[in-house]
Amino acid sequence: MRTKLLSTAVATTAVTGLLAAASLAPAATAAPLVETGRSGWDWDRDKHHGKYLSKKVTGKRVFEHLEELQEIADENGGNRAAGTEGYEESAEYVERVLRRAGYETERQYFPVTLFDLEDLTVEVPGVELEPIAMTYSTSTPDDGVVAGLVEPAIADGCPASDDPAAPHEDSWAGVDATGLIAVVQRGSCPFGAKALAAGEAGAAGVIIYNNADGALNGTLGGANEGYAPAVGVTATEGAAILAAHEADPSLQVTFDLQATTTDAESFNVLAETRRGDDENVVMLGAHLDGVDEGPGINDNGTGSAAILETAVQLAKDKRINNQVRFAWWGAEELSLVGSNHYVADLVENDPEELEKIAAYLNFDMIGSPNYTIGVYDADESTFDAPVTVPDGSAAAEEIFTDYFDDTEQPWVDSPFSGRSDYQAFINNGIPASGLFTGADAIKTEAEQAIFGGVAGEQLDQNYHGPGDDLDNVNKEALDIMSRAIGHAAQQLAYSTEAINGVEPDDDRGHGHGHGRGHGHGGGR
């Protein structure tokens, strides 16, 4: 029996790092009941090659890794953020488990700028606000500012652009923002571009309000002294600020944001199977770091633990045609730094190795408490992608959707937005897919009917907060997604034919590949 799927809006406002490009995505809209189709994959021939790991990579085993990550967070100030001892010990745990399973591990180091928020106050008379500082925001003067509000000529506050794919007029043309607090809408360009445009217009600060339900927890993508100090608020809060400004154009706002940045070093953890063709590599990745505010167990202990258990179980499989490489990315929460470094290093130093990557699968938050079972919508059957979708990505998507259909597990599309660690891969033409159970998007009634949970609440009510601990993980979602990850890894280890046309070599499965080496620099 094929399971019909209701492709409803799963408005993914995922981790902070992926929000640097978040404003590029259109608002999510509901889609009708649809059937999925096969990609030409010879399912009857190949599907058994993924069955073993779908039975071995279980939520129970993955949760045991999460217990270790929670203990690490508890012993290190309550978090596992980049640049902290909690991150170091998280990496050491991953490395120990991998070595016990027979892998060689490597660390790939890179520079990173750490962001520390010291104080934040934004007060608009008559409006209740819970603003969130944008990562890498500049600071206001020590005592903050008290100033009026200003709106750009174009609501999104983006600078002029002559990009043929996304032309844009100067939002601040003819507007004097000197010394005022800008109020702009999310959309059309990255948050950093908005903060820089507001700063160049003379604004003393910028409030960016969401264009969809949920909080706006974003990053400016890197430090820049030209940014106006920037915070994010919800769509409802933004509407209230604009209404207050319309009612009283002379309204005075208090805006005080104090933050520091520090140059530091972080690293990725990398490992790959000993078996399989190293000319046709499949990659699985998840970010290992969390935010400063909490343990980061759903975001993203869950993805990290799931690919760790997948690596453990795949090491036992003798029928591997294609080498499988695993990556635990560092500093994702600081704007995808680790994954961007990995790909940039290949582009600059070893482009032939980059071309050997047949597909990249990304797993970021797979145990959300108010979950949906989301699959990146590479075929754009529900959401128009705001990025170029590499050829082969739709076939990668169907590895997951066909598996869910085969097991009669309902699922929904999640926008293929490029807002997580697959961004650098798709920017370089590598097919990608992934799974996601939701962050701060609001569950719809249609999604409640499919997956249970509570409509009108966030998919992860503790997203980027101190409550993102073991109790925040939905074990049912974790089990569903973990088994699917195991299935996809084993399936692609056997054959990537549907993605890149490379046929499986049944004589290779019991042997070794063409040698070892991760195909990247920067390790030590």
Short mmCIF file of C-alpha atoms in Angstrom, two decimals:
data_model
loop_
_atom_site.label_atom_id
_atom_site.label_comp_id
_atom_site.label_asym_id
_atom_site.label_seq_id
_atom_site.Cartn_x
_atom_site.Cartn_y
_atom_site.Cartn_z
CA MET A 1 0.00 0.00 0.00
CA ARG A 2 1.33 3.45 -0.89
CA THR A 3 0.78 6.04 1.80
CA LYS A 4 -0.77 9.24 0.58
CA LEU A 5 0.87 12.33 1.88
CA LEU A 6 -0.54 15.69 2.81
CA SER A 7 2.17 18.18 1.84
CA THR A 8 1.40 21.00 4.20
CA ALA A 9 3.48 24.04 5.00
CA VAL A 10 6.47 23.19 7.14
CA ALA A 11 7.88 26.68 7.48
CA THR A 12 11.45 25.87 8.41
CA THR A 13 13.16 28.52 10.42
CA ALA A 14 15.94 26.18 11.45
CA VAL A 15 19.14 26.85 13.28
CA THR A 16 20.73 30.24 13.65
CA GLY A 17 23.42 29.47 11.15
CA LEU A 18 21.01 28.75 8.41
CA LEU A 19 19.17 32.00 8.84
CA ALA A 20 21.91 34.01 7.18
CA ALA A 21 20.12 33.21 3.93
CA ALA A 22 16.72 32.74 5.51
CA SER A 23 15.23 35.88 4.09
CA LEU A 24 15.52 34.48 0.58
CA ALA A 25 12.70 31.98 1.02
CA PRO A 26 9.11 32.73 0.10
CA ALA A 27 6.44 32.41 2.74
CA ALA A 28 5.21 28.83 3.03
CA THR A 29 1.78 27.96 1.78
CA ALA A 30 -0.31 24.86 2.18
CA ALA A 31 -0.43 22.35 -0.67
CA PRO A 32 -3.08 19.81 -1.62
CA LEU A 33 -3.08 16.09 -1.03
CA VAL A 34 -0.59 14.54 -3.44
CA GLU A 35 0.96 11.21 -4.34
CA THR A 36 4.71 10.83 -4.64
CA GLY A 37 6.31 9.15 -7.62
CA ARG A 38 9.35 6.95 -7.98
CA SER A 39 12.50 8.35 -9.53
CA GLY A 40 13.31 5.46 -11.82
CA TRP A 41 15.08 3.67 -9.00
CA ASP A 42 14.87 -0.12 -9.34
CA TRP A 43 13.13 -0.45 -6.00
CA ASP A 44 12.37 -4.16 -6.20
CA ARG A 45 16.03 -4.88 -6.89
CA ASP A 46 17.66 -2.46 -4.49
CA LYS A 47 15.39 -1.82 -1.54
CA HIS A 48 16.65 -4.76 0.51
CA HIS A 49 20.07 -3.17 0.65
CA GLY A 50 18.72 -0.57 3.04
CA LYS A 51 16.68 -2.90 5.25
CA TYR A 52 19.47 -3.99 7.58
CA LEU A 53 20.37 -0.56 8.87
CA SER A 54 16.76 0.56 9.14
CA LYS A 55 16.44 -2.16 11.77
CA LYS A 56 19.75 -1.42 13.49
CA VAL A 57 19.86 2.39 13.61
CA THR A 58 17.08 2.75 16.15
CA GLY A 59 15.89 5.63 18.22
CA LYS A 60 16.84 3.71 21.36
CA ARG A 61 20.47 3.39 20.31
CA VAL A 62 20.62 6.98 19.12
CA PHE A 63 19.12 8.19 22.39
CA GLU A 64 21.95 6.52 24.28
CA HIS A 65 24.37 8.83 22.46
CA LEU A 66 22.15 11.78 23.38
CA GLU A 67 22.41 10.82 27.03
CA GLU A 68 26.18 11.13 26.74
CA LEU A 69 25.90 14.55 25.07
CA GLN A 70 23.52 15.72 27.79
CA GLU A 71 25.99 14.64 30.47
CA ILE A 72 28.75 16.53 28.66
CA ALA A 73 26.62 19.68 28.56
CA ASP A 74 25.73 19.33 32.23
CA GLU A 75 29.42 19.16 33.14
CA ASN A 76 30.35 22.17 31.02
CA GLY A 77 28.15 25.10 31.90
CA GLY A 78 25.00 23.70 30.32
CA ASN A 79 26.02 23.93 26.66
CA ARG A 80 28.16 22.46 23.87
CA ALA A 81 28.73 25.62 21.83
CA ALA A 82 31.65 26.16 19.46
CA GLY A 83 34.83 27.19 21.22
CA THR A 84 33.82 25.67 24.55
CA GLU A 85 35.02 22.66 26.50
CA GLY A 86 31.55 21.20 25.98
CA TYR A 87 32.17 21.11 22.23
CA GLU A 88 35.62 19.61 22.71
CA GLU A 89 34.24 16.81 24.89
CA SER A 90 31.37 16.21 22.46
CA ALA A 91 33.92 15.71 19.69
CA GLU A 92 36.02 13.42 21.87
CA TYR A 93 32.96 11.28 22.54
CA VAL A 94 32.18 11.00 18.81
CA GLU A 95 35.80 10.10 18.10
CA ARG A 96 35.89 7.38 20.78
CA VAL A 97 32.76 5.72 19.46
CA LEU A 98 34.05 5.85 15.90
CA ARG A 99 37.45 4.40 16.80
CA ARG A 100 35.79 1.54 18.68
CA ALA A 101 33.82 0.83 15.50
CA GLY A 102 37.03 0.64 13.47
CA TYR A 103 37.18 4.11 11.92
CA GLU A 104 40.10 6.46 11.65
CA THR A 105 39.05 9.97 12.62
CA GLU A 106 40.38 13.34 11.58
CA ARG A 107 39.90 16.87 12.83
CA GLN A 108 39.78 19.67 10.31
CA TYR A 109 40.54 22.98 12.00
CA PHE A 110 39.40 26.43 10.91
CA PRO A 111 39.27 29.97 12.35
CA VAL A 112 36.01 31.19 13.81
CA THR A 113 34.70 34.38 15.38
CA LEU A 114 32.76 33.78 18.58
CA PHE A 115 29.83 36.06 19.48
CA ASP A 116 28.91 36.83 23.07
CA LEU A 117 25.75 38.79 23.91
CA GLU A 118 26.22 40.70 27.16
CA ASP A 119 23.05 42.78 27.37
CA LEU A 120 19.92 43.44 25.32
CA THR A 121 17.02 45.84 25.94
CA VAL A 122 14.53 46.93 23.29
CA GLU A 123 11.50 48.84 24.55
CA VAL A 124 8.69 50.24 22.40
CA PRO A 125 5.98 52.00 24.45
CA GLY A 126 2.77 49.98 24.44
CA VAL A 127 4.32 46.92 22.75
CA GLU A 128 5.38 43.71 24.48
CA LEU A 129 8.60 42.43 22.92
CA GLU A 130 10.93 39.46 23.25
CA PRO A 131 13.68 40.49 20.83
CA ILE A 132 16.54 38.20 19.88
CA ALA A 133 19.94 39.65 19.05
CA MET A 134 21.26 38.73 15.62
CA THR A 135 24.53 36.81 15.91
CA TYR A 136 27.48 39.06 14.97
CA SER A 137 25.47 42.21 15.64
CA THR A 138 27.45 45.31 16.48
CA SER A 139 26.83 47.10 19.78
CA THR A 140 25.06 50.36 20.52
CA PRO A 141 26.90 52.98 22.62
CA ASP A 142 27.44 51.86 26.21
CA ASP A 143 24.23 53.47 27.48
CA GLY A 144 22.18 52.44 24.45
CA VAL A 145 20.12 54.88 22.41
CA VAL A 146 16.70 56.44 22.73
CA ALA A 147 15.42 57.35 19.28
CA GLY A 148 12.47 57.44 16.95
CA LEU A 149 11.50 54.80 14.43
CA VAL A 150 12.00 54.88 10.66
CA GLU A 151 10.70 52.64 7.91
CA PRO A 152 12.46 52.17 4.54
CA ALA A 153 10.83 52.99 1.23
CA ILE A 154 10.71 49.24 0.54
CA ALA A 155 9.66 47.21 3.58
CA ASP A 156 12.37 44.54 3.32
CA GLY A 157 15.16 47.09 3.83
CA CYS A 158 17.43 45.47 1.24
CA PRO A 159 20.15 47.32 -0.69
CA ALA A 160 20.11 47.87 -4.43
CA SER A 161 21.02 44.82 -6.51
CA ASP A 162 21.48 44.31 -10.24
CA ASP A 163 21.49 40.54 -9.92
CA PRO A 164 19.35 39.31 -12.86
CA ALA A 165 17.92 36.56 -10.67
CA ALA A 166 16.88 38.96 -7.90
CA PRO A 167 17.01 42.63 -8.96
CA HIS A 168 16.21 45.11 -6.22
CA GLU A 169 15.96 48.86 -5.84
CA ASP A 170 17.62 50.65 -2.92
CA SER A 171 15.14 50.37 -0.04
CA TRP A 172 16.59 53.46 1.64
CA ALA A 173 16.58 55.77 -1.37
CA GLY A 174 15.18 59.13 -0.30
CA VAL A 175 14.85 58.12 3.37
CA ASP A 176 16.86 59.80 6.14
CA ALA A 177 17.49 57.17 8.84
CA THR A 178 20.24 59.05 10.66
CA GLY A 179 20.15 58.28 14.39
CA LEU A 180 16.83 56.41 14.15
CA ILE A 181 15.80 52.79 14.73
CA ALA A 182 14.94 51.08 11.45
CA VAL A 183 12.04 48.62 11.25
CA VAL A 184 12.33 46.21 8.30
CA GLN A 185 10.69 42.99 7.17
CA ARG A 186 12.44 39.69 6.67
CA GLY A 187 12.72 38.67 3.03
CA SER A 188 14.51 39.22 -0.30
CA CYS A 189 18.08 39.41 1.01
CA PRO A 190 20.22 38.09 3.90
CA PHE A 191 19.98 39.63 7.35
CA GLY A 192 23.53 40.90 7.07
CA ALA A 193 22.62 42.86 3.96
CA LYS A 194 19.71 44.46 5.82
CA ALA A 195 21.86 45.41 8.82
CA LEU A 196 24.56 46.83 6.54
CA ALA A 197 22.06 48.81 4.44
CA ALA A 198 20.49 50.24 7.61
CA GLY A 199 23.92 51.13 8.95
CA GLU A 200 24.89 52.85 5.71
CA ALA A 201 21.62 54.81 5.88
CA GLY A 202 22.70 56.08 9.31
CA ALA A 203 20.35 54.00 11.49
CA ALA A 204 21.32 53.56 15.13
CA GLY A 205 19.73 50.11 15.19
CA VAL A 206 17.52 47.82 13.14
CA ILE A 207 14.55 45.68 14.15
CA ILE A 208 13.87 42.88 11.64
CA TYR A 209 10.41 41.33 11.92
CA ASN A 210 9.51 37.89 10.67
CA ASN A 211 7.40 37.30 7.56
CA ALA A 212 6.03 34.01 8.91
CA ASP A 213 4.90 32.61 12.25
CA GLY A 214 7.49 32.08 14.93
CA ALA A 215 10.45 33.84 16.52
CA LEU A 216 13.23 35.27 14.38
CA ASN A 217 16.56 33.94 15.60
CA GLY A 218 19.14 34.85 12.96
CA THR A 219 22.73 35.57 12.15
CA LEU A 220 24.31 38.37 10.16
CA GLY A 221 26.77 35.85 8.75
CA GLY A 222 29.96 37.36 10.16
CA ALA A 223 31.35 40.40 11.94
CA ASN A 224 31.18 43.77 10.14
CA GLU A 225 31.63 47.17 11.78
CA GLY A 226 29.23 48.68 9.25
CA TYR A 227 26.21 46.80 10.59
CA ALA A 228 23.52 48.66 12.47
CA PRO A 229 22.93 46.81 15.78
CA ALA A 230 20.29 44.24 14.86
CA VAL A 231 17.57 42.22 16.55
CA GLY A 232 14.82 39.93 15.32
CA VAL A 233 11.16 39.88 16.43
CA THR A 234 8.07 37.92 15.48
CA ALA A 235 5.67 38.96 12.74
CA THR A 236 3.08 39.84 15.40
CA GLU A 237 5.55 42.00 17.30
CA GLY A 238 6.61 43.69 14.08
CA ALA A 239 3.02 44.51 13.20
CA ALA A 240 2.50 45.98 16.68
CA ILE A 241 5.62 48.16 16.33
CA LEU A 242 4.47 49.47 12.95
CA ALA A 243 0.98 50.17 14.32
CA ALA A 244 2.45 52.07 17.27
CA HIS A 245 4.64 54.11 14.92
CA GLU A 246 1.68 54.91 12.67
CA ALA A 247 -0.36 56.04 15.69
CA ASP A 248 2.49 58.21 17.01
CA PRO A 249 5.23 59.09 14.48
CA SER A 250 7.20 60.77 17.28
CA LEU A 251 7.33 57.58 19.36
CA GLN A 252 10.67 57.11 21.16
CA VAL A 253 12.26 53.66 21.44
CA THR A 254 14.95 52.42 23.83
CA PHE A 255 17.53 50.21 22.10
CA ASP A 256 20.53 48.85 24.00
CA LEU A 257 22.58 45.94 22.62
CA GLN A 258 25.97 45.09 24.05
CA ALA A 259 28.01 42.27 22.51
CA THR A 260 31.61 41.22 21.94
CA THR A 261 33.36 39.07 19.34
CA THR A 262 36.48 36.95 19.86
CA ASP A 263 38.74 35.24 17.32
CA ALA A 264 39.08 31.53 18.06
CA GLU A 265 39.47 28.12 16.45
CA SER A 266 37.04 25.25 15.97
CA PHE A 267 37.03 22.04 13.96
CA ASN A 268 35.04 19.43 12.08
CA VAL A 269 35.26 15.71 12.90
CA LEU A 270 35.53 13.48 9.83
CA ALA A 271 35.55 9.74 9.25
CA GLU A 272 34.84 7.38 6.35
CA THR A 273 34.25 3.71 5.70
CA ARG A 274 37.24 1.52 4.93
CA ARG A 275 35.28 -0.22 2.21
CA GLY A 276 33.78 1.27 -0.91
CA ASP A 277 34.83 3.14 -4.03
CA ASP A 278 36.55 6.35 -3.02
CA GLU A 279 35.89 7.68 -6.53
CA ASN A 280 32.14 7.71 -5.74
CA VAL A 281 31.65 9.02 -2.21
CA VAL A 282 28.42 9.50 -0.28
CA MET A 283 28.50 12.05 2.57
CA LEU A 284 26.30 12.31 5.65
CA GLY A 285 26.63 15.36 7.86
CA ALA A 286 25.20 16.98 10.99
CA HIS A 287 26.40 19.89 13.07
CA LEU A 288 27.81 18.93 16.44
CA ASP A 289 27.81 22.34 18.08
CA GLY A 290 24.88 23.89 19.94
CA VAL A 291 24.07 27.42 21.04
CA ASP A 292 25.29 29.08 24.22
CA GLU A 293 21.78 29.16 25.67
CA GLY A 294 21.34 25.42 26.22
CA PRO A 295 22.54 21.81 25.82
CA GLY A 296 21.56 21.62 22.15
CA ILE A 297 20.21 18.08 22.36
CA ASN A 298 17.58 18.29 19.63
CA ASP A 299 19.56 21.03 17.86
CA ASN A 300 21.65 19.25 16.93
CA GLY A 301 22.57 16.38 19.17
CA THR A 302 19.88 14.35 17.42
CA GLY A 303 21.37 14.63 13.93
CA SER A 304 24.89 14.09 15.25
CA ALA A 305 23.89 11.02 17.27
CA ALA A 306 21.92 9.52 14.38
CA ILE A 307 24.80 9.64 11.91
CA LEU A 308 27.13 8.37 14.64
CA GLU A 309 25.02 5.27 15.16
CA THR A 310 24.68 4.91 11.38
CA ALA A 311 28.48 4.92 11.10
CA VAL A 312 28.75 2.28 13.83
CA GLN A 313 26.28 -0.03 12.15
CA LEU A 314 27.53 0.58 8.59
CA ALA A 315 31.03 -0.46 9.65
CA LYS A 316 29.64 -3.99 10.05
CA ASP A 317 28.28 -4.12 6.49
CA LYS A 318 30.49 -6.03 4.04
CA ARG A 319 28.42 -5.09 0.95
CA ILE A 320 29.56 -1.52 0.39
CA ASN A 321 30.18 -0.40 -3.15
CA ASN A 322 30.60 3.32 -2.43
CA GLN A 323 32.67 4.91 0.28
CA VAL A 324 30.57 6.68 2.91
CA ARG A 325 32.05 9.74 4.61
CA PHE A 326 30.62 11.19 7.83
CA ALA A 327 31.05 14.78 8.99
CA TRP A 328 30.26 16.36 12.34
CA TRP A 329 30.37 20.05 11.53
CA GLY A 330 31.70 22.69 13.90
CA ALA A 331 30.43 26.27 14.33
CA GLU A 332 27.23 25.75 12.35
CA GLU A 333 25.44 28.00 14.79
CA LEU A 334 27.89 30.77 13.86
CA SER A 335 26.79 30.75 10.20
CA LEU A 336 27.67 27.33 8.79
CA VAL A 337 31.38 27.94 9.29
CA GLY A 338 32.57 24.32 9.44
CA SER A 339 30.74 22.99 6.39
CA ASN A 340 31.58 26.12 4.40
CA HIS A 341 35.25 25.67 5.28
CA TYR A 342 35.22 22.01 4.26
CA VAL A 343 33.79 22.70 0.82
CA ALA A 344 35.83 25.86 0.26
CA ASP A 345 38.99 23.92 1.10
CA LEU A 346 38.14 21.34 -1.56
CA VAL A 347 37.28 24.00 -4.13
CA GLU A 348 40.60 25.74 -3.58
CA ASN A 349 42.95 22.83 -2.97
CA ASP A 350 41.44 19.65 -4.38
CA PRO A 351 38.49 20.24 -6.76
CA GLU A 352 38.79 16.70 -8.15
CA GLU A 353 37.93 15.33 -4.72
CA LEU A 354 34.87 17.56 -4.58
CA GLU A 355 33.68 16.04 -7.85
CA LYS A 356 33.89 12.56 -6.33
CA ILE A 357 31.09 13.37 -3.85
CA ALA A 358 28.00 11.75 -5.37
CA ALA A 359 25.56 13.15 -2.82
CA TYR A 360 25.40 14.92 0.53
CA LEU A 361 22.69 14.14 3.10
CA ASN A 362 22.06 16.62 5.93
CA PHE A 363 20.40 15.97 9.28
CA ASP A 364 19.59 18.93 11.51
CA MET A 365 16.99 18.50 14.28
CA ILE A 366 15.29 15.10 13.93
CA GLY A 367 13.62 14.76 17.33
CA SER A 368 11.48 17.87 17.73
CA PRO A 369 8.86 17.50 20.49
CA ASN A 370 5.94 18.76 18.37
CA TYR A 371 7.36 17.17 15.24
CA THR A 372 6.55 16.70 11.61
CA ILE A 373 8.38 14.17 9.43
CA GLY A 374 9.94 16.57 6.93
CA VAL A 375 11.97 15.76 3.81
CA TYR A 376 13.83 18.46 1.88
CA ASP A 377 11.63 19.32 -1.11
CA ALA A 378 14.22 18.96 -3.89
CA ASP A 379 11.61 18.26 -6.57
CA GLU A 380 9.79 21.47 -5.55
CA SER A 381 6.46 19.66 -5.46
CA THR A 382 5.30 21.91 -2.61
CA PHE A 383 7.79 24.78 -2.26
CA ASP A 384 9.62 26.76 -4.91
CA ALA A 385 13.28 26.59 -3.93
CA PRO A 386 15.01 29.98 -3.48
CA VAL A 387 18.27 28.29 -4.52
CA THR A 388 19.43 26.27 -7.52
CA VAL A 389 18.67 22.60 -6.87
CA PRO A 390 21.47 20.41 -8.24
CA ASP A 391 20.53 17.58 -10.59
CA GLY A 392 20.17 14.34 -8.67
CA SER A 393 18.75 15.99 -5.55
CA ALA A 394 15.19 14.93 -6.35
CA ALA A 395 16.39 11.33 -6.66
CA ALA A 396 18.10 11.66 -3.29
CA GLU A 397 14.85 12.98 -1.82
CA GLU A 398 12.99 9.94 -3.11
CA ILE A 399 15.29 7.58 -1.24
CA PHE A 400 13.64 8.94 1.89
CA THR A 401 10.12 9.40 0.54
CA ASP A 402 10.05 5.95 -1.06
CA TYR A 403 11.24 4.48 2.22
CA PHE A 404 8.52 6.30 4.15
CA ASP A 405 5.91 5.24 1.60
CA ASP A 406 7.12 1.64 1.73
CA THR A 407 6.78 1.64 5.53
CA GLU A 408 3.46 3.56 5.40
CA GLN A 409 4.93 6.47 7.31
CA PRO A 410 3.31 9.84 6.47
CA TRP A 411 5.68 12.69 5.68
CA VAL A 412 5.61 16.28 4.46
CA ASP A 413 7.85 18.42 2.31
CA SER A 414 10.27 20.81 3.98
CA PRO A 415 11.56 23.72 1.87
CA PHE A 416 14.80 23.07 0.01
CA SER A 417 16.15 26.40 1.18
CA GLY A 418 19.88 25.83 1.53
CA ARG A 419 19.65 27.12 5.10
CA SER A 420 21.76 24.46 6.75
CA ASP A 421 25.04 22.65 6.21
CA TYR A 422 24.06 21.48 2.74
CA GLN A 423 24.30 25.08 1.50
CA ALA A 424 27.95 24.95 0.44
CA PHE A 425 27.44 21.59 -1.25
CA ILE A 426 24.49 22.64 -3.40
CA ASN A 427 26.25 25.92 -4.22
CA ASN A 428 28.89 23.73 -5.85
CA GLY A 429 26.46 21.49 -7.71
CA ILE A 430 26.47 18.48 -5.39
CA PRO A 431 23.09 16.71 -5.09
CA ALA A 432 21.65 16.92 -1.60
CA SER A 433 18.74 15.85 0.55
CA GLY A 434 17.95 15.63 4.23
CA LEU A 435 15.43 15.28 7.03
CA PHE A 436 14.01 17.82 9.49
CA THR A 437 11.37 17.61 12.23
CA GLY A 438 11.01 21.38 12.73
CA ALA A 439 12.29 24.35 14.71
CA ASP A 440 10.29 27.46 15.51
CA ALA A 441 7.63 27.12 12.82
CA ILE A 442 4.07 26.75 14.11
CA LYS A 443 2.31 23.42 13.71
CA THR A 444 -0.79 23.61 11.55
CA GLU A 445 -4.05 21.80 12.17
CA ALA A 446 -3.39 19.69 9.08
CA GLU A 447 -0.01 18.66 10.49
CA GLN A 448 -1.62 17.86 13.83
CA ALA A 449 -4.09 15.58 12.05
CA ILE A 450 -1.19 13.67 10.46
CA PHE A 451 1.43 13.58 13.23
CA GLY A 452 -0.40 14.43 16.43
CA GLY A 453 1.04 17.06 18.72
CA VAL A 454 -0.40 20.52 19.30
CA ALA A 455 -1.52 22.86 16.51
CA GLY A 456 -0.67 26.49 17.10
CA GLU A 457 2.57 25.73 18.97
CA GLN A 458 6.14 25.66 17.73
CA LEU A 459 7.48 22.38 16.39
CA ASP A 460 10.27 22.78 18.93
CA GLN A 461 9.11 25.01 21.77
CA ASN A 462 12.62 24.95 23.27
CA TYR A 463 14.48 25.83 20.08
CA HIS A 464 17.75 27.60 20.92
CA GLY A 465 16.83 27.70 24.60
CA PRO A 466 17.88 26.18 27.91
CA GLY A 467 15.06 23.65 27.64
CA ASP A 468 16.63 21.89 24.65
CA ASP A 469 17.64 18.90 26.73
CA LEU A 470 16.86 15.17 26.77
CA ASP A 471 13.28 15.84 27.83
CA ASN A 472 12.85 17.97 24.70
CA VAL A 473 13.37 15.01 22.36
CA ASN A 474 10.38 13.15 20.93
CA LYS A 475 11.52 9.52 20.93
CA GLU A 476 8.97 8.49 18.30
CA ALA A 477 10.21 11.08 15.83
CA LEU A 478 13.80 10.20 16.66
CA ASP A 479 13.18 6.54 15.94
CA ILE A 480 11.38 7.21 12.65
CA MET A 481 14.09 9.51 11.37
CA SER A 482 17.03 7.45 12.64
CA ARG A 483 15.81 4.34 10.84
CA ALA A 484 15.33 6.37 7.65
CA ILE A 485 18.89 7.70 7.92
CA GLY A 486 20.26 4.19 8.34
CA HIS A 487 18.26 3.03 5.35
CA ALA A 488 19.45 5.87 3.12
CA ALA A 489 23.10 5.44 4.10
CA GLN A 490 23.07 1.73 3.33
CA GLN A 491 21.09 2.22 0.14
CA LEU A 492 23.56 4.77 -1.22
CA ALA A 493 26.53 2.77 -0.01
CA TYR A 494 25.23 0.09 -2.35
CA SER A 495 24.16 2.28 -5.30
CA THR A 496 24.03 5.93 -6.33
CA GLU A 497 22.73 5.01 -9.78
CA ALA A 498 19.52 7.06 -9.50
CA ILE A 499 21.50 10.13 -8.46
CA ASN A 500 24.54 10.15 -10.73
CA GLY A 501 24.13 7.14 -13.03
CA VAL A 502 26.96 5.11 -11.45
CA GLU A 503 25.78 1.51 -11.48
CA PRO A 504 26.45 -0.74 -8.48
CA ASP A 505 29.39 -3.10 -8.78
CA ASP A 506 28.36 -6.29 -7.02
CA ASP A 507 31.95 -7.56 -7.16
CA ARG A 508 33.18 -4.55 -5.21
CA GLY A 509 30.98 -4.94 -2.17
CA HIS A 510 33.29 -7.38 -0.40
CA GLY A 511 36.51 -5.54 -1.16
CA HIS A 512 38.17 -2.23 -0.53
CA GLY A 513 38.10 0.98 -2.51
CA HIS A 514 40.96 2.62 -4.31
CA GLY A 515 42.69 3.77 -1.17
CA ARG A 516 42.16 6.02 1.78
CA GLY A 517 42.16 9.73 2.43
CA HIS A 518 39.37 12.13 3.19
CA GLY A 519 40.05 14.35 0.21
CA HIS A 520 40.47 17.57 2.16
CA GLY A 521 43.13 19.58 3.86
CA GLY A 522 43.32 21.30 7.19
CA GLY A 523 43.68 18.25 9.45
CA ARG A 524 46.37 17.87 12.03
#
